[in-house]
Amino acid sequence: MFSPQPRGARQSLVRLFAEARRGGRDGLVVSGHHNTNRIAHLRQPLAFLLGAESGKVLAKFRTPLPTVEVVPRIWRRESEVLRAVAAHVGDVPRCLADFDTWSLHGYLDGRALADENPTGQLGSARLLELAEFFAGLAGVPAGELPPLPEDWPREGDSRGFLAWLARFAEQDVHQSNRPRFGRLFDAVGIPSDAVDRFMNAVPRLTERPFSLLHTDVHRANVVVVSGPEAEHLSVIDWELALYGDPLHDLATHLVRMNYDKTEQDLMTLMWTDAMRRAGHEDMTDGMDADLPVYLGFEYAQSVFPDVMRAALALPGHPGEADLTEAAERVARALRRAREPLGLTEKVPDIQEVSEALLKWHAEDGTTH
């Protein structure tokens, strides 16, 4: 008599056929800072094992990239976060299989805002939709999320949460990368006590209830999806989710979306209104004083990854155009961090930054 395959056997088969499909040559390969993704249709027998129709379902075969770690990750499995989010926030990617070292996700077929509108204004309708997304995220029950690290700040301790982020920036980003990038940091004028400078200037923060945070809602992670009646926005890539002060999520969003001043102000007002309408008015307490602090932190901590990414992006034999492009990225990061870090020295000009990058590149033996 036929007996169903045990769950472990089915999972082994899913992994076997998913590995084969991941290594295929068809589909589209898209890479970002953290992952490389092969977008391809599910085929038999993998489609059968996942309960999908062969050739009809697009999937994302998601493989982490070896990279400089510059962002905190408190939950190893994105799938556990997605499971909690899906029940409360609508259209998010579904994790089809999690193999620990890589994962398989349903693919939301749409257009990334980064492709459709890389720098321009979004318009009030889309701003409102994003504001309501954040309000929905604030409603995800903490009890449905994966366990938090043992050293996590107590509920509502906004100052403790910011201090945790600052320790990560100092210990895991700055100090851990100083052996390789320290001379470059010094050459472009980043003080060795940059994070301490910022934290020493932080005033008392208002305590606010914590919530689930995405922390990386930028144009490449917002997808315009077609629906039966109208288009809607969906937010992808939840691997950097945190649990903490919701003003941090708003601040990272405002900075990374590259809004102009008008839409940044409008988005802030819409976020505040959406949170209050959703019953989360206490999450907006003290935001007039505290949002600038979180914005400043985003600019301050970004100088480390921005400088490292600019340096690492240089080709083996960089030309003048390569160096100028990288130097402009670094100089922009330095200008934005100038006030939060209390920098008194003049920001190096493009030529000075280019020379510093070229010297670092020549001395670094791992980029060639």
mmCIF file of C-alpha atoms in Angstrom:
data_model
loop_
_atom_site.group_PDB
_atom_site.id
_atom_site.type_symbol
_atom_site.label_atom_id
_atom_site.label_comp_id
_atom_site.label_asym_id
_atom_site.label_seq_id
_atom_site.Cartn_x
_atom_site.Cartn_y
_atom_site.Cartn_z
ATOM 1 C CA MET A 1 0.000 0.000 0.000
ATOM 2 C CA PHE A 2 1.224 3.536 -0.826
ATOM 3 C CA SER A 3 2.176 5.656 2.184
ATOM 4 C CA PRO A 4 2.881 9.401 2.098
ATOM 5 C CA GLN A 5 6.513 10.446 2.225
ATOM 6 C CA PRO A 6 7.624 11.595 5.694
ATOM 7 C CA ARG A 7 8.074 15.354 6.047
ATOM 8 C CA GLY A 8 11.865 15.009 6.238
ATOM 9 C CA ALA A 9 11.974 13.051 2.990
ATOM 10 C CA ARG A 10 9.832 15.645 1.232
ATOM 11 C CA GLN A 11 12.081 18.472 2.454
ATOM 12 C CA SER A 12 15.140 16.604 1.222
ATOM 13 C CA LEU A 13 13.564 16.250 -2.211
ATOM 14 C CA VAL A 14 12.596 19.928 -2.255
ATOM 15 C CA ARG A 15 16.177 20.898 -1.496
ATOM 16 C CA LEU A 16 17.587 18.496 -4.084
ATOM 17 C CA PHE A 17 15.427 19.808 -6.924
ATOM 18 C CA ALA A 18 15.641 23.422 -5.753
ATOM 19 C CA GLU A 19 19.449 23.224 -5.814
ATOM 20 C CA ALA A 20 19.297 21.928 -9.378
ATOM 21 C CA ARG A 21 16.877 24.672 -10.420
ATOM 22 C CA ARG A 22 18.978 27.341 -8.715
ATOM 23 C CA GLY A 23 21.932 26.281 -10.832
ATOM 24 C CA GLY A 24 19.981 26.480 -14.088
ATOM 25 C CA ARG A 25 20.821 28.883 -16.864
ATOM 26 C CA ASP A 26 17.384 30.304 -17.579
ATOM 27 C CA GLY A 27 15.695 33.104 -15.709
ATOM 28 C CA LEU A 28 16.972 36.470 -14.589
ATOM 29 C CA VAL A 29 19.808 37.013 -12.104
ATOM 30 C CA VAL A 30 19.598 40.130 -9.928
ATOM 31 C CA SER A 31 22.219 41.013 -7.327
ATOM 32 C CA GLY A 32 22.168 43.576 -4.514
ATOM 33 C CA HIS A 33 24.367 44.418 -1.529
ATOM 34 C CA HIS A 34 23.333 41.314 0.419
ATOM 35 C CA ASN A 35 22.075 38.617 -1.985
ATOM 36 C CA THR A 36 22.073 37.298 -5.490
ATOM 37 C CA ASN A 37 18.649 36.230 -6.739
ATOM 38 C CA ARG A 38 17.791 33.969 -9.661
ATOM 39 C CA ILE A 39 14.229 34.655 -10.822
ATOM 40 C CA ALA A 40 12.801 31.630 -12.627
ATOM 41 C CA HIS A 41 9.592 29.639 -13.040
ATOM 42 C CA LEU A 42 9.052 26.592 -10.877
ATOM 43 C CA ARG A 43 9.262 23.396 -12.960
ATOM 44 C CA GLN A 44 8.446 19.790 -12.238
ATOM 45 C CA PRO A 45 9.056 17.984 -9.964
ATOM 46 C CA LEU A 46 9.834 20.984 -7.700
ATOM 47 C CA ALA A 47 6.497 22.622 -8.518
ATOM 48 C CA PHE A 48 4.646 19.442 -7.509
ATOM 49 C CA LEU A 49 6.529 19.202 -4.216
ATOM 50 C CA LEU A 50 5.652 22.819 -3.391
ATOM 51 C CA GLY A 51 2.023 22.502 -4.458
ATOM 52 C CA ALA A 52 2.401 24.897 -7.397
ATOM 53 C CA GLU A 53 1.482 24.692 -11.064
ATOM 54 C CA SER A 54 4.519 24.047 -13.228
ATOM 55 C CA GLY A 55 5.580 27.007 -15.351
ATOM 56 C CA LYS A 56 2.979 29.327 -13.812
ATOM 57 C CA VAL A 57 4.716 30.435 -10.599
ATOM 58 C CA LEU A 58 7.784 32.666 -10.552
ATOM 59 C CA ALA A 59 10.188 32.038 -7.703
ATOM 60 C CA LYS A 60 13.253 33.778 -6.327
ATOM 61 C CA PHE A 61 16.231 31.548 -5.520
ATOM 62 C CA ARG A 62 17.954 33.746 -2.939
ATOM 63 C CA THR A 63 21.629 33.233 -2.048
ATOM 64 C CA PRO A 64 23.492 35.470 0.452
ATOM 65 C CA LEU A 65 26.623 37.123 -0.876
ATOM 66 C CA PRO A 66 29.933 37.189 0.983
ATOM 67 C CA THR A 67 30.133 40.866 1.820
ATOM 68 C CA VAL A 68 31.278 43.376 4.391
ATOM 69 C CA GLU A 69 28.670 43.164 7.159
ATOM 70 C CA VAL A 70 27.409 46.677 7.823
ATOM 71 C CA VAL A 71 23.850 46.143 9.060
ATOM 72 C CA PRO A 72 22.543 44.338 12.148
ATOM 73 C CA ARG A 73 20.672 41.057 11.760
ATOM 74 C CA ILE A 74 18.968 39.775 14.879
ATOM 75 C CA TRP A 75 16.983 36.963 13.235
ATOM 76 C CA ARG A 76 18.762 34.336 11.157
ATOM 77 C CA ARG A 77 15.691 33.178 9.273
ATOM 78 C CA GLU A 78 13.835 35.722 7.176
ATOM 79 C CA SER A 79 11.121 33.094 6.718
ATOM 80 C CA GLU A 80 10.093 33.393 10.391
ATOM 81 C CA VAL A 81 9.648 37.150 10.038
ATOM 82 C CA LEU A 82 7.682 36.771 6.797
ATOM 83 C CA ARG A 83 5.335 34.310 8.451
ATOM 84 C CA ALA A 84 4.423 36.891 11.105
ATOM 85 C CA VAL A 85 4.218 39.769 8.650
ATOM 86 C CA ALA A 86 2.037 37.969 6.098
ATOM 87 C CA ALA A 87 -0.817 37.625 8.567
ATOM 88 C CA HIS A 88 -0.998 41.383 9.171
ATOM 89 C CA VAL A 89 0.580 43.420 6.370
ATOM 90 C CA GLY A 90 -0.976 42.079 3.181
ATOM 91 C CA ASP A 91 1.033 41.420 0.048
ATOM 92 C CA VAL A 92 4.529 40.284 1.040
ATOM 93 C CA PRO A 93 6.679 37.568 -0.530
ATOM 94 C CA ARG A 94 6.030 34.052 0.724
ATOM 95 C CA CYS A 95 8.978 31.910 1.750
ATOM 96 C CA LEU A 96 8.539 28.591 -0.046
ATOM 97 C CA ALA A 97 11.537 26.856 1.519
ATOM 98 C CA ASP A 98 14.303 27.860 3.914
ATOM 99 C CA PHE A 99 17.525 25.843 3.634
ATOM 100 C CA ASP A 100 19.412 27.875 6.258
ATOM 101 C CA THR A 101 22.276 28.883 3.942
ATOM 102 C CA TRP A 102 19.888 30.038 1.191
ATOM 103 C CA SER A 103 16.155 30.208 0.592
ATOM 104 C CA LEU A 104 13.412 29.997 -2.000
ATOM 105 C CA HIS A 105 10.709 32.676 -2.141
ATOM 106 C CA GLY A 106 7.659 33.432 -4.174
ATOM 107 C CA TYR A 107 8.400 36.266 -6.572
ATOM 108 C CA LEU A 108 6.200 39.356 -6.691
ATOM 109 C CA ASP A 109 6.001 40.131 -10.387
ATOM 110 C CA GLY A 110 6.120 43.890 -10.691
ATOM 111 C CA ARG A 111 8.331 46.909 -11.193
ATOM 112 C CA ALA A 112 10.752 48.139 -8.548
ATOM 113 C CA LEU A 113 10.389 51.828 -7.766
ATOM 114 C CA ALA A 114 14.143 52.079 -8.322
ATOM 115 C CA ASP A 115 13.568 51.198 -11.971
ATOM 116 C CA GLU A 116 10.322 53.085 -12.497
ATOM 117 C CA ASN A 117 11.221 56.233 -10.582
ATOM 118 C CA PRO A 118 14.820 56.199 -9.306
ATOM 119 C CA THR A 119 14.991 59.790 -8.038
ATOM 120 C CA GLY A 120 11.777 61.709 -8.701
ATOM 121 C CA GLN A 121 8.801 62.549 -6.556
ATOM 122 C CA LEU A 122 6.426 59.663 -5.807
ATOM 123 C CA GLY A 123 3.225 61.642 -5.432
ATOM 124 C CA SER A 124 0.849 61.779 -2.484
ATOM 125 C CA ALA A 125 -1.044 58.549 -3.304
ATOM 126 C CA ARG A 126 2.076 56.402 -3.068
ATOM 127 C CA LEU A 127 3.359 58.260 -0.039
ATOM 128 C CA LEU A 128 0.071 57.532 1.691
ATOM 129 C CA GLU A 129 0.298 53.853 0.787
ATOM 130 C CA LEU A 130 3.788 53.663 2.283
ATOM 131 C CA ALA A 131 2.669 55.497 5.416
ATOM 132 C CA GLU A 132 -0.154 52.989 5.870
ATOM 133 C CA PHE A 133 2.339 50.155 5.370
ATOM 134 C CA PHE A 134 4.348 51.398 8.347
ATOM 135 C CA ALA A 135 1.181 51.733 10.424
ATOM 136 C CA GLY A 136 0.266 48.148 9.559
ATOM 137 C CA LEU A 137 3.739 46.989 10.530
ATOM 138 C CA ALA A 138 3.295 48.571 13.947
ATOM 139 C CA GLY A 139 0.305 46.283 14.473
ATOM 140 C CA VAL A 140 2.216 43.001 14.128
ATOM 141 C CA PRO A 141 2.027 41.403 17.610
ATOM 142 C CA ALA A 142 5.409 41.041 19.296
ATOM 143 C CA GLY A 143 4.404 37.558 20.458
ATOM 144 C CA GLU A 144 4.302 36.332 16.866
ATOM 145 C CA LEU A 145 7.887 37.381 16.132
ATOM 146 C CA PRO A 146 10.969 35.190 16.607
ATOM 147 C CA PRO A 147 12.765 35.454 19.978
ATOM 148 C CA LEU A 148 14.905 38.540 20.554
ATOM 149 C CA PRO A 149 18.611 38.473 21.507
ATOM 150 C CA GLU A 150 19.301 38.257 25.240
ATOM 151 C CA ASP A 151 20.912 41.720 25.307
ATOM 152 C CA TRP A 152 17.962 43.432 23.636
ATOM 153 C CA PRO A 153 16.802 46.727 25.209
ATOM 154 C CA ARG A 154 13.692 46.613 27.354
ATOM 155 C CA GLU A 155 10.358 47.466 25.750
ATOM 156 C CA GLY A 156 10.060 51.196 25.099
ATOM 157 C CA ASP A 157 13.667 52.067 25.978
ATOM 158 C CA SER A 158 14.328 54.300 22.978
ATOM 159 C CA ARG A 159 17.697 55.481 24.296
ATOM 160 C CA GLY A 160 18.753 51.877 24.939
ATOM 161 C CA PHE A 161 17.679 50.892 21.419
ATOM 162 C CA LEU A 162 19.675 53.712 19.832
ATOM 163 C CA ALA A 163 22.655 52.792 22.039
ATOM 164 C CA TRP A 164 22.404 49.176 20.801
ATOM 165 C CA LEU A 165 22.460 50.376 17.185
ATOM 166 C CA ALA A 166 25.423 52.626 17.977
ATOM 167 C CA ARG A 167 27.376 49.761 19.583
ATOM 168 C CA PHE A 168 26.813 47.671 16.481
ATOM 169 C CA ALA A 169 27.998 50.512 14.250
ATOM 170 C CA GLU A 170 31.116 51.024 16.359
ATOM 171 C CA GLN A 171 32.096 47.433 17.160
ATOM 172 C CA ASP A 172 30.818 45.413 14.206
ATOM 173 C CA VAL A 173 31.162 47.947 11.399
ATOM 174 C CA HIS A 174 33.840 50.466 12.356
ATOM 175 C CA GLN A 175 36.272 48.586 14.589
ATOM 176 C CA SER A 176 35.957 45.192 12.900
ATOM 177 C CA ASN A 177 36.796 46.779 9.535
ATOM 178 C CA ARG A 178 39.459 49.186 10.754
ATOM 179 C CA PRO A 179 42.359 46.754 10.095
ATOM 180 C CA ARG A 180 41.550 46.870 6.387
ATOM 181 C CA PHE A 181 39.928 50.295 5.962
ATOM 182 C CA GLY A 182 41.306 52.318 8.874
ATOM 183 C CA ARG A 183 43.843 54.244 6.793
ATOM 184 C CA LEU A 184 41.117 55.147 4.326
ATOM 185 C CA PHE A 185 38.740 56.281 7.083
ATOM 186 C CA ASP A 186 41.501 58.497 8.479
ATOM 187 C CA ALA A 187 42.468 59.860 5.059
ATOM 188 C CA VAL A 188 38.960 61.073 4.238
ATOM 189 C CA GLY A 189 38.521 62.672 7.651
ATOM 190 C CA ILE A 190 36.310 60.259 9.594
ATOM 191 C CA PRO A 191 37.290 60.661 13.265
ATOM 192 C CA SER A 192 38.221 57.507 15.128
ATOM 193 C CA ASP A 193 35.671 58.391 17.827
ATOM 194 C CA ALA A 194 32.859 59.170 15.343
ATOM 195 C CA VAL A 195 30.164 57.055 17.002
ATOM 196 C CA ASP A 196 31.062 58.263 20.516
ATOM 197 C CA ARG A 197 30.876 61.851 19.304
ATOM 198 C CA PHE A 198 27.381 61.271 18.036
ATOM 199 C CA MET A 199 26.094 59.459 21.128
ATOM 200 C CA ASN A 200 27.599 62.014 23.512
ATOM 201 C CA ALA A 201 25.504 64.694 21.827
ATOM 202 C CA VAL A 202 22.218 62.731 21.927
ATOM 203 C CA PRO A 203 19.678 64.319 24.267
ATOM 204 C CA ARG A 204 17.186 62.412 26.397
ATOM 205 C CA LEU A 205 14.803 60.468 24.143
ATOM 206 C CA THR A 206 11.097 59.958 24.761
ATOM 207 C CA GLU A 207 10.152 56.371 25.544
ATOM 208 C CA ARG A 208 7.912 54.877 22.843
ATOM 209 C CA PRO A 209 6.411 51.404 22.420
ATOM 210 C CA PHE A 210 8.533 49.138 20.235
ATOM 211 C CA SER A 211 7.284 47.511 17.056
ATOM 212 C CA LEU A 212 8.495 45.374 14.187
ATOM 213 C CA LEU A 213 10.751 47.406 11.870
ATOM 214 C CA HIS A 214 11.733 46.643 8.284
ATOM 215 C CA THR A 215 14.721 49.096 8.421
ATOM 216 C CA ASP A 216 15.442 49.032 4.672
ATOM 217 C CA VAL A 217 12.421 50.462 2.851
ATOM 218 C CA HIS A 218 14.077 52.109 -0.143
ATOM 219 C CA ARG A 219 13.137 52.256 -3.813
ATOM 220 C CA ALA A 220 14.735 48.953 -4.767
ATOM 221 C CA ASN A 221 12.757 47.176 -2.037
ATOM 222 C CA VAL A 222 9.370 48.636 -3.003
ATOM 223 C CA VAL A 223 7.633 46.863 -5.872
ATOM 224 C CA VAL A 224 4.694 48.183 -7.901
ATOM 225 C CA VAL A 225 2.392 45.189 -8.353
ATOM 226 C CA SER A 226 -0.597 45.086 -10.720
ATOM 227 C CA GLY A 227 -3.918 44.065 -9.183
ATOM 228 C CA PRO A 228 -7.363 43.262 -10.575
ATOM 229 C CA GLU A 229 -8.495 46.874 -10.164
ATOM 230 C CA ALA A 230 -5.409 48.969 -9.504
ATOM 231 C CA GLU A 231 -1.685 48.869 -8.818
ATOM 232 C CA HIS A 232 -0.418 48.614 -5.258
ATOM 233 C CA LEU A 233 2.939 48.712 -3.508
ATOM 234 C CA SER A 234 4.585 45.731 -1.866
ATOM 235 C CA VAL A 235 7.714 45.793 0.304
ATOM 236 C CA ILE A 236 10.258 43.003 -0.133
ATOM 237 C CA ASP A 237 13.536 41.862 1.487
ATOM 238 C CA TRP A 238 12.821 41.461 5.206
ATOM 239 C CA GLU A 239 16.163 39.983 6.267
ATOM 240 C CA LEU A 240 17.219 43.142 8.145
ATOM 241 C CA ALA A 241 14.041 43.412 10.218
ATOM 242 C CA LEU A 242 14.424 44.558 13.826
ATOM 243 C CA TYR A 243 12.200 45.173 16.828
ATOM 244 C CA GLY A 244 12.511 48.631 18.289
ATOM 245 C CA ASP A 245 11.641 52.311 18.137
ATOM 246 C CA PRO A 246 9.442 52.930 15.056
ATOM 247 C CA LEU A 247 11.098 56.327 14.520
ATOM 248 C CA HIS A 248 14.213 54.444 13.426
ATOM 249 C CA ASP A 249 12.246 52.814 10.600
ATOM 250 C CA LEU A 250 10.855 56.178 9.505
ATOM 251 C CA ALA A 251 14.312 57.780 9.593
ATOM 252 C CA THR A 252 16.040 55.081 7.526
ATOM 253 C CA HIS A 253 13.167 55.268 5.042
ATOM 254 C CA LEU A 254 13.351 59.050 4.702
ATOM 255 C CA VAL A 255 17.104 58.942 4.091
ATOM 256 C CA ARG A 256 17.306 55.924 1.790
ATOM 257 C CA MET A 257 14.364 56.908 -0.419
ATOM 258 C CA ASN A 258 16.192 60.116 -1.402
ATOM 259 C CA TYR A 259 13.036 62.194 -1.101
ATOM 260 C CA ASP A 260 13.289 65.888 -1.809
ATOM 261 C CA LYS A 261 12.545 68.219 1.110
ATOM 262 C CA THR A 262 8.866 68.583 0.186
ATOM 263 C CA GLU A 263 8.143 64.856 0.036
ATOM 264 C CA GLN A 264 10.265 64.126 3.098
ATOM 265 C CA ASP A 265 8.126 66.550 5.095
ATOM 266 C CA LEU A 266 4.907 65.222 3.564
ATOM 267 C CA MET A 267 5.887 61.619 4.240
ATOM 268 C CA THR A 268 6.616 62.472 7.878
ATOM 269 C CA LEU A 269 3.172 64.048 8.280
ATOM 270 C CA MET A 270 1.439 61.136 6.545
ATOM 271 C CA TRP A 271 3.346 58.592 8.667
ATOM 272 C CA THR A 272 2.286 60.405 11.817
ATOM 273 C CA ASP A 273 -1.343 60.568 10.735
ATOM 274 C CA ALA A 274 -1.409 56.908 9.635
ATOM 275 C CA MET A 275 0.072 55.748 12.933
ATOM 276 C CA ARG A 276 -2.485 57.734 14.915
ATOM 277 C CA ARG A 277 -5.422 56.530 12.816
ATOM 278 C CA ALA A 278 -4.244 52.953 13.351
ATOM 279 C CA GLY A 279 -4.309 53.421 17.127
ATOM 280 C CA HIS A 280 -0.549 53.866 17.595
ATOM 281 C CA GLU A 281 -0.496 57.498 18.693
ATOM 282 C CA ASP A 282 1.907 56.661 21.533
ATOM 283 C CA MET A 283 4.478 55.609 18.925
ATOM 284 C CA THR A 284 4.549 59.220 17.705
ATOM 285 C CA ASP A 285 5.227 60.739 21.144
ATOM 286 C CA GLY A 286 8.200 63.100 21.169
ATOM 287 C CA MET A 287 8.887 62.654 17.478
ATOM 288 C CA ASP A 288 9.483 66.355 16.768
ATOM 289 C CA ALA A 289 12.564 66.221 18.990
ATOM 290 C CA ASP A 290 13.615 62.602 18.411
ATOM 291 C CA LEU A 291 13.193 62.082 14.648
ATOM 292 C CA PRO A 292 16.115 64.462 13.917
ATOM 293 C CA VAL A 293 18.254 62.324 16.252
ATOM 294 C CA TYR A 294 17.487 59.159 14.305
ATOM 295 C CA LEU A 295 18.050 60.971 11.002
ATOM 296 C CA GLY A 296 21.406 62.136 12.308
ATOM 297 C CA PHE A 297 22.314 58.608 13.362
ATOM 298 C CA GLU A 298 21.489 57.282 9.897
ATOM 299 C CA TYR A 299 23.819 59.846 8.332
ATOM 300 C CA ALA A 300 26.525 59.246 10.946
ATOM 301 C CA GLN A 301 26.627 55.450 10.755
ATOM 302 C CA SER A 302 26.363 55.462 6.952
ATOM 303 C CA VAL A 303 29.817 56.946 6.463
ATOM 304 C CA PHE A 304 31.453 53.594 7.222
ATOM 305 C CA PRO A 305 29.517 51.401 4.751
ATOM 306 C CA ASP A 306 29.446 54.157 2.121
ATOM 307 C CA VAL A 307 33.228 54.554 2.189
ATOM 308 C CA MET A 308 33.860 50.794 2.185
ATOM 309 C CA ARG A 309 31.384 50.092 -0.616
ATOM 310 C CA ALA A 310 32.835 52.876 -2.743
ATOM 311 C CA ALA A 311 36.330 51.445 -2.275
ATOM 312 C CA LEU A 312 35.292 47.852 -2.896
ATOM 313 C CA ALA A 313 33.396 48.799 -6.060
ATOM 314 C CA LEU A 314 36.582 50.016 -7.760
ATOM 315 C CA PRO A 315 37.720 47.757 -10.613
ATOM 316 C CA GLY A 316 41.128 46.127 -10.649
ATOM 317 C CA HIS A 317 42.642 49.016 -12.581
ATOM 318 C CA PRO A 318 40.487 52.062 -11.839
ATOM 319 C CA GLY A 319 40.493 54.957 -14.250
ATOM 320 C CA GLU A 320 39.791 58.592 -13.532
ATOM 321 C CA ALA A 321 36.035 58.165 -14.087
ATOM 322 C CA ASP A 322 35.916 55.211 -11.659
ATOM 323 C CA LEU A 323 37.737 57.161 -8.981
ATOM 324 C CA THR A 324 35.628 60.286 -9.476
ATOM 325 C CA GLU A 325 32.386 58.334 -9.179
ATOM 326 C CA ALA A 326 33.581 56.602 -5.999
ATOM 327 C CA ALA A 327 34.891 59.876 -4.549
ATOM 328 C CA GLU A 328 31.559 61.602 -5.141
ATOM 329 C CA ARG A 329 29.783 58.848 -3.162
ATOM 330 C CA VAL A 330 32.234 59.260 -0.288
ATOM 331 C CA ALA A 331 32.103 63.065 -0.327
ATOM 332 C CA ARG A 332 28.278 63.008 -0.253
ATOM 333 C CA ALA A 333 28.321 60.678 2.762
ATOM 334 C CA LEU A 334 30.803 62.955 4.531
ATOM 335 C CA ARG A 335 28.746 66.074 3.854
ATOM 336 C CA ARG A 336 25.599 64.450 5.254
ATOM 337 C CA ALA A 337 27.458 63.219 8.362
ATOM 338 C CA ARG A 338 29.220 66.509 9.014
ATOM 339 C CA GLU A 339 26.671 67.952 11.452
ATOM 340 C CA PRO A 340 25.733 64.692 13.294
ATOM 341 C CA LEU A 341 29.403 63.892 13.870
ATOM 342 C CA GLY A 342 30.325 67.440 14.812
ATOM 343 C CA LEU A 343 33.028 67.585 12.159
ATOM 344 C CA THR A 344 34.902 70.883 12.206
ATOM 345 C CA GLU A 345 37.465 70.113 9.516
ATOM 346 C CA LYS A 346 36.637 70.880 5.891
ATOM 347 C CA VAL A 347 35.240 67.901 3.993
ATOM 348 C CA PRO A 348 37.926 66.728 1.549
ATOM 349 C CA ASP A 349 37.263 67.673 -2.062
ATOM 350 C CA ILE A 350 36.767 65.145 -4.860
ATOM 351 C CA GLN A 351 40.436 65.192 -5.850
ATOM 352 C CA GLU A 352 41.600 64.535 -2.282
ATOM 353 C CA VAL A 353 39.128 61.682 -1.825
ATOM 354 C CA SER A 354 40.121 60.203 -5.208
ATOM 355 C CA GLU A 355 43.771 60.206 -4.177
ATOM 356 C CA ALA A 356 42.923 58.542 -0.860
ATOM 357 C CA LEU A 357 40.897 55.851 -2.643
ATOM 358 C CA LEU A 358 43.635 55.209 -5.182
ATOM 359 C CA LYS A 359 46.264 54.878 -2.448
ATOM 360 C CA TRP A 360 44.055 52.476 -0.472
ATOM 361 C CA HIS A 361 43.349 50.459 -3.619
ATOM 362 C CA ALA A 362 47.046 50.131 -4.411
ATOM 363 C CA GLU A 363 47.854 48.973 -0.878
ATOM 364 C CA ASP A 364 44.892 46.607 -0.460
ATOM 365 C CA GLY A 365 45.771 43.165 -1.729
ATOM 366 C CA THR A 366 42.275 41.638 -1.864
ATOM 367 C CA THR A 367 40.485 43.750 -4.470
ATOM 368 C CA HIS A 368 42.510 42.757 -7.519
#
